[in-house]
Coordinates of C-alpha atoms in Angstrom, one line a residue:
M178 CA 0.0 0.0 0.0
N179 CA 1.3 3.4 -0.9
N180 CA 3.1 5.2 2.1
K181 CA 1.7 8.6 0.9
W182 CA -1.8 7.2 1.0
L183 CA -1.3 5.8 4.5
T184 CA 0.1 9.1 5.6
A185 CA -3.0 10.9 4.1
L186 CA -5.3 8.5 5.7
G187 CA -3.7 8.9 9.0
T188 CA -3.9 12.7 8.7
T189 CA -7.6 12.5 7.7
L190 CA -8.4 10.2 10.7
A191 CA -6.6 12.5 13.1
L192 CA -8.3 15.6 11.8
S193 CA -11.7 13.7 12.0
M194 CA -11.1 12.7 15.6
T195 CA -10.0 16.3 16.5
A196 CA -13.1 17.8 14.8
S197 CA -15.3 15.3 16.6
A198 CA -13.8 16.2 20.0
A199 CA -14.0 19.9 19.3
S200 CA -17.6 19.5 18.4
A201 CA -18.6 17.8 21.6
E202 CA -21.1 20.0 23.4
T203 CA -20.1 21.4 26.8
L204 CA -23.0 21.2 29.3
R205 CA -23.4 23.0 32.5
V206 CA -23.8 20.4 35.3
V207 CA -24.6 21.3 38.9
T208 CA -24.5 19.3 42.1
D209 CA -25.1 19.6 45.8
P210 CA -21.8 20.3 47.8
S211 CA -22.5 18.0 50.6
F212 CA -24.6 14.9 50.1
V213 CA -22.3 12.1 51.1
P214 CA -21.5 9.7 49.8
F215 CA -23.1 10.8 46.5
E216 CA -21.2 14.1 46.3
M217 CA -18.7 15.8 48.6
M218 CA -15.5 17.8 48.5
D219 CA -12.3 16.0 48.7
P220 CA -10.2 18.1 51.2
E221 CA -6.9 17.0 49.7
S222 CA -7.7 17.6 46.0
G223 CA -10.3 20.3 46.3
E224 CA -12.4 18.3 43.8
M225 CA -15.9 16.9 44.0
I226 CA -15.9 13.1 44.6
G227 CA -18.6 10.5 45.4
F228 CA -21.0 8.0 43.7
D229 CA -22.9 10.7 41.6
M230 CA -19.6 12.2 40.5
E231 CA -18.4 8.9 39.0
I232 CA -21.9 8.2 37.5
I233 CA -22.1 11.6 35.7
A234 CA -18.5 11.2 34.5
E235 CA -19.2 7.9 32.9
V236 CA -22.5 9.0 31.5
A237 CA -20.9 12.1 29.9
E238 CA -18.2 9.9 28.2
R239 CA -20.7 7.4 26.8
A240 CA -23.3 10.0 25.9
G241 CA -20.8 12.2 24.1
F242 CA -20.7 15.5 25.9
E243 CA -18.3 17.4 28.0
Y244 CA -19.3 19.3 31.1
N245 CA -18.4 22.1 33.5
L246 CA -19.3 21.1 37.1
N247 CA -20.4 23.6 39.7
T248 CA -22.1 23.3 43.2
M249 CA -25.1 25.1 44.7
D250 CA -27.4 24.5 47.7
F251 CA -30.0 21.8 46.9
N252 CA -33.0 24.1 47.1
G253 CA -31.6 26.1 44.2
I254 CA -31.0 23.2 41.8
I255 CA -34.5 22.7 40.3
P256 CA -35.1 26.4 39.9
A257 CA -31.8 26.7 38.1
L258 CA -32.8 23.9 35.7
Q259 CA -36.2 25.5 35.3
T260 CA -34.7 28.9 34.3
G261 CA -32.1 27.3 32.0
N262 CA -29.1 28.5 34.0
V263 CA -27.9 24.8 34.1
D264 CA -28.3 21.9 31.7
I265 CA -28.0 18.9 34.0
A266 CA -28.2 18.2 37.7
I267 CA -27.2 15.2 39.7
A268 CA -27.5 15.4 43.4
G269 CA -29.5 12.5 44.7
I270 CA -32.7 14.0 43.2
T271 CA -35.8 12.2 43.9
I272 CA -38.1 11.7 40.8
T273 CA -41.6 13.2 41.7
E274 CA -44.6 14.0 39.7
E275 CA -44.3 17.6 40.8
R276 CA -40.8 18.0 39.6
Q277 CA -41.4 16.1 36.4
K278 CA -43.8 19.0 35.4
I279 CA -40.9 21.5 35.3
V280 CA -37.8 19.4 34.5
D281 CA -37.0 16.2 32.6
F282 CA -35.6 13.1 34.3
S283 CA -33.4 10.2 33.2
D284 CA -34.4 6.7 34.0
P285 CA -33.9 6.0 37.7
Y286 CA -30.4 5.1 38.7
Y287 CA -30.7 4.6 42.4
D288 CA -33.4 3.3 44.8
S289 CA -33.7 5.1 48.0
G290 CA -36.1 6.1 50.8
L291 CA -36.3 8.1 54.0
R292 CA -35.0 7.2 57.4
I293 CA -35.0 8.5 61.0
L294 CA -31.7 9.2 62.9
V295 CA -31.5 9.8 66.6
R296 CA -28.7 10.0 69.2
K297 CA -27.7 6.6 70.5
D298 CA -29.2 7.3 73.9
N299 CA -32.6 8.0 72.6
D300 CA -35.0 5.2 73.3
Q301 CA -38.2 7.4 72.8
V302 CA -38.2 7.5 69.1
S303 CA -38.6 4.3 67.0
E304 CA -41.1 5.3 64.3
L305 CA -42.6 8.4 62.5
E306 CA -45.4 8.8 65.0
D307 CA -42.8 9.4 67.7
L308 CA -41.7 12.5 65.9
E309 CA -45.0 14.3 66.7
G310 CA -44.2 17.5 68.5
K311 CA -40.5 16.8 68.4
K312 CA -37.7 19.0 67.0
V313 CA -36.8 17.3 63.7
G314 CA -34.1 18.4 61.3
T315 CA -34.3 17.9 57.6
K316 CA -33.1 19.6 54.4
I317 CA -34.6 22.6 52.7
G318 CA -36.4 21.7 49.4
S319 CA -36.1 18.0 50.1
T320 CA -38.9 15.3 49.8
S321 CA -38.2 14.5 53.4
Y322 CA -39.3 18.0 54.4
D323 CA -42.5 17.5 52.3
F324 CA -43.1 14.1 53.8
L325 CA -42.8 15.4 57.4
T326 CA -45.1 18.3 56.9
A327 CA -47.7 16.1 55.1
N328 CA -47.7 13.3 57.7
L329 CA -47.2 15.0 61.1
D330 CA -50.0 16.8 62.7
Q331 CA -47.7 18.7 65.0
D332 CA -45.0 19.8 62.5
E333 CA -44.1 23.2 64.1
G334 CA -40.8 21.6 65.3
V335 CA -39.7 20.5 61.8
T336 CA -36.6 22.6 61.0
P337 CA -35.2 22.7 57.4
Y338 CA -31.4 23.2 57.1
P339 CA -29.4 24.3 54.1
G340 CA -27.0 21.4 54.3
S341 CA -26.9 17.9 55.7
S342 CA -23.9 18.7 57.9
D343 CA -25.8 21.4 59.6
M344 CA -28.7 19.1 60.7
Y345 CA -26.2 16.4 61.9
M346 CA -24.4 19.0 63.9
A347 CA -27.6 20.2 65.4
L348 CA -28.5 16.6 66.3
M349 CA -25.1 16.0 68.0
S350 CA -25.4 19.2 70.0
R351 CA -28.9 18.3 71.1
S352 CA -30.5 21.3 69.4
I353 CA -33.0 18.9 67.7
D354 CA -34.3 15.4 68.7
A355 CA -33.9 13.7 65.4
V356 CA -33.0 13.9 61.7
F357 CA -35.3 12.7 59.0
Y358 CA -33.7 12.5 55.6
D359 CA -32.6 10.2 52.7
A360 CA -31.6 6.8 54.0
P361 CA -28.2 6.4 52.2
N362 CA -27.0 9.8 53.5
V363 CA -28.3 9.1 57.1
G364 CA -26.8 5.6 57.0
Y365 CA -23.4 6.9 55.8
F366 CA -23.2 9.5 58.6
A367 CA -24.2 6.8 61.2
R368 CA -21.3 4.6 59.9
T369 CA -18.6 7.3 59.7
K370 CA -18.6 10.5 61.7
G371 CA -21.6 9.6 63.9
E372 CA -20.4 6.0 64.7
G373 CA -21.2 5.2 68.3
K374 CA -23.0 8.5 68.8
V375 CA -26.1 8.1 66.7
K376 CA -28.3 5.3 65.3
T377 CA -30.9 4.8 62.6
V378 CA -34.4 3.6 63.8
G379 CA -37.7 2.6 62.2
P380 CA -38.5 1.3 58.7
L381 CA -37.6 2.9 55.4
Y382 CA -40.3 5.4 54.5
E383 CA -41.6 6.3 51.0
G384 CA -39.6 4.2 48.6
Q385 CA -38.0 6.7 46.2
Q386 CA -35.8 6.7 43.1
Y387 CA -33.1 9.2 42.1
G388 CA -32.8 10.4 38.6
I389 CA -30.5 12.7 36.7
A390 CA -32.4 15.9 36.1
L391 CA -32.3 17.9 32.9
K392 CA -33.8 21.1 31.8
K393 CA -37.3 20.7 30.2
G394 CA -37.1 19.6 26.6
S395 CA -33.4 18.6 26.7
T396 CA -32.3 16.6 23.7
W397 CA -29.9 14.7 25.9
V398 CA -32.4 12.6 27.8
G399 CA -32.3 9.7 25.3
D400 CA -28.4 9.6 25.2
V401 CA -28.2 9.8 29.0
N402 CA -30.7 6.9 29.4
K403 CA -28.7 4.8 26.8
A404 CA -25.5 5.5 28.8
L405 CA -27.0 4.4 32.1
A406 CA -28.5 1.3 30.5
S407 CA -25.1 0.3 29.0
M408 CA -23.3 0.9 32.3
K409 CA -25.7 -1.5 34.0
E410 CA -25.3 -4.1 31.2
D411 CA -21.5 -4.2 31.2
G412 CA -21.1 -4.1 35.1
T413 CA -19.7 -0.5 35.3
Y414 CA -22.6 0.6 37.3
K415 CA -22.2 -2.3 39.8
E416 CA -18.5 -1.5 40.1
I417 CA -19.2 2.2 41.0
Y418 CA -22.1 1.2 43.3
E419 CA -20.1 -1.3 45.4
K420 CA -17.2 1.2 45.7
W421 CA -19.4 3.5 47.7
F422 CA -22.1 1.4 49.2
G423 CA -20.8 -2.2 49.5
P424 CA -22.5 -5.2 47.9
M425 CA -25.3 -4.2 45.5
P426 CA -28.8 -5.7 46.2
E427 CA -29.8 -8.3 43.6
D428 CA -32.9 -6.2 42.6
Q429 CA -30.9 -3.0 41.8

């Protein structure tokens, strides 16, 4: 085969790959700064790490887009998508009918629920009904806050906090009696910083599913779903899941 032809072919392929890379759209992605172990700041590198961070990196590579990542308080994420200030959000966002009216969601990528957390010496709280009239911490703009206000008759003690670390600190300092929030985050705290000081009690409330949120009408929904599906098929999802949560349930 002619060497000049091979050289020309190599140049053409290189230019084609460069053009393809240059044409990859850069999307604006946002996450919550403190929803461990889904997203959190690595104090050594200063970068965001966690389950969601590895999921969105893999999804972006497979779907064919690049992205700039920023953080904001959770209660500002849906409004930012709604106004078009960001393109995609991944922050342990529960898929709800109300949210689906104003943003698009990917297929579910994580099964969750809500859980009660109390101090280890608290034997008075074991189920939701025991929270009546108590001081309960939860997160602003979360489904846990909505659940509490909808299911407690005496909800004046329900206190929404801007970050999960704030409500855990309030629990440890005895400013509140309990925390009611997403089960994986509550469980992670109980196994790490709160070990020996707090405990989870009661059943899992309101089975939920997390989805990647996109601005309404996004053309990327299909590609994101294909990426998630392929990750589950080839075992990549399981590998990421077990890195952060341990053995994956068979029905995940």
